[in-house]
Amino acid sequence: MKKTIFLTGASGSMGSEAFKELLKRRERFNIVLLLLPGAKEKRAFHKYKNNEGIKIIWGDITNYENVLQGVTGADYILNTAAIIPPLADRYPELAAKVNYDGVKNILQAIQAQPNGCQQIKFVNVASVAMTGDRLPPIHLGRVGDPLKPNLFDHYALSKISAEREVIESGLKYWVSLRMTYIAIPNVLSLLNPIMFHQPLATCCELITKRDAGFMIVNTCEDHIPETFWRRVYNASGGPNTRFIYHDYLQQVMKLLCLGEFKKLMEDKWFCRRNFHCHFFEDAHLLNNYLHHWRDTLQDHYQQILEESPLILKLYRSSPLRYLIHPWIIKNLLIKPKAYAKDGPMGWIRNKERERLLAFFGSDQNQTFSLVKEEKKVGKPFHLNHGYNEDKPEKDLNINDLQTAAKFRGGYCRAVKMKPGDLRTKLEWQCAFGHIFKASPYLVLKTGHWCPVCDLSPWNHSEIATKNPFFAQVWNRY
């Protein structure tokens, strides 16, 4: 019997690739799509509206009735719908509605189904943005590291809130995939002021959009065991997709025959902190289940060449490109993005003090020496999670919880727990006196802590003075 897959966000980069994968497996899957009734979506999906085994719901994830229609009868829910930066930066309320309220609508719709909490499988797409700025030496991360939404990052805040809802939902089958940078071959689409928000020394482990779609659809296959579910995973393309941002830009400029990085961009255009991405220590755990590590960094570069817009292909193949001086490309194409309202130089020009403090560490001096042009980074600092991680989950007890809570500046108010029961919610208190309920799995295994402090108005310095766990990722700057 065919399984029914409810996919949201099928017009996005990851969702569109997931839809392509589902089409390849139509002999096993019925497909239900929730799509915005926009002109772009209707043009792209019009040809599928009468196809057997494909149902299109024209609606919005923020509308509960639309979501309920998609969830009803579904065996799996793949939620790739999201408002991401830079749109999320400009419209934070919209980001919260789609990224957080949308997930709550899905959970409510699952709970409304007969035995839905025990049968329907929900795949939540979270983000590496939740752990924030992880420049060297803390550039190697794993699930369970502190959550640290960057200042002004409303996208990260919405994803943190949504993942917490999923983890604590009581569903028998859920999984949260913290997606890394999903690489888009059309690099012109990335020519945006946000490209300068990322420090040149950022370490990143990408995944191609092809592999991202392949990965999420693989969660629907029968061979996936019970042990896969009720877990949070880091999701990337693996160690063979790692790069340092400066080197990545340099290679892309070279591939497109635009010129050398140092002739096209200036170091001062780039922020010095307050972005996200890092290498993953534990991404192999997800690959062991889904086997999605296919493309490498070199494959991504090849995809850039093959899928570049026609204008770039013509430029690369034309001898006339030698007549175009790098100064023209720099000053007419790239520099305006750095000096735009949302660009770092725009912030300096408009004296946006809070953003300069957040992204540069100072509002007085934005003159810095160029990051070293090398592909090697130093030995990473391994973060402490505040309890014995080598201890089997079945043996974790109230003492482990108290130890972990103390390292977070608070304590577990419960006096007992059943050893190994990481799913029953207990009462905790943070260093600022906030009392909350959370499962031991949420606290020990995922990096979540106090729901108030995790979403605080970015008072990271104050939190770090009382929370040694969090201080590991804040005091290094």
XYZ file of C-alpha atoms in Angstrom, residues 147-151 357-358 453-454 456-477:
31
model
C 22.048 27.319 21.540
C 23.139 30.882 20.854
C 20.928 32.823 18.452
C 22.927 35.621 16.923
C 21.963 39.182 17.674
C 28.584 46.371 18.040
C 26.938 43.044 17.203
C 16.815 32.907 28.366
C 17.144 31.011 25.080
C 16.003 36.587 25.583
C 16.547 39.960 23.909
C 20.107 38.897 23.188
C 21.537 39.600 26.658
C 24.243 37.024 26.001
C 26.910 38.739 28.103
C 24.708 38.676 31.196
C 23.766 35.038 30.640
C 27.431 34.076 30.225
C 28.284 35.475 33.670
C 25.965 32.947 35.328
C 25.893 30.047 32.875
C 29.288 28.316 32.327
C 27.731 26.088 29.658
C 26.762 29.116 27.577
C 29.934 31.035 28.423
C 31.936 28.510 26.378
C 30.466 29.928 23.166
C 30.296 33.572 24.187
C 33.353 34.540 26.216
C 35.727 33.513 23.420
C 34.885 36.743 21.644
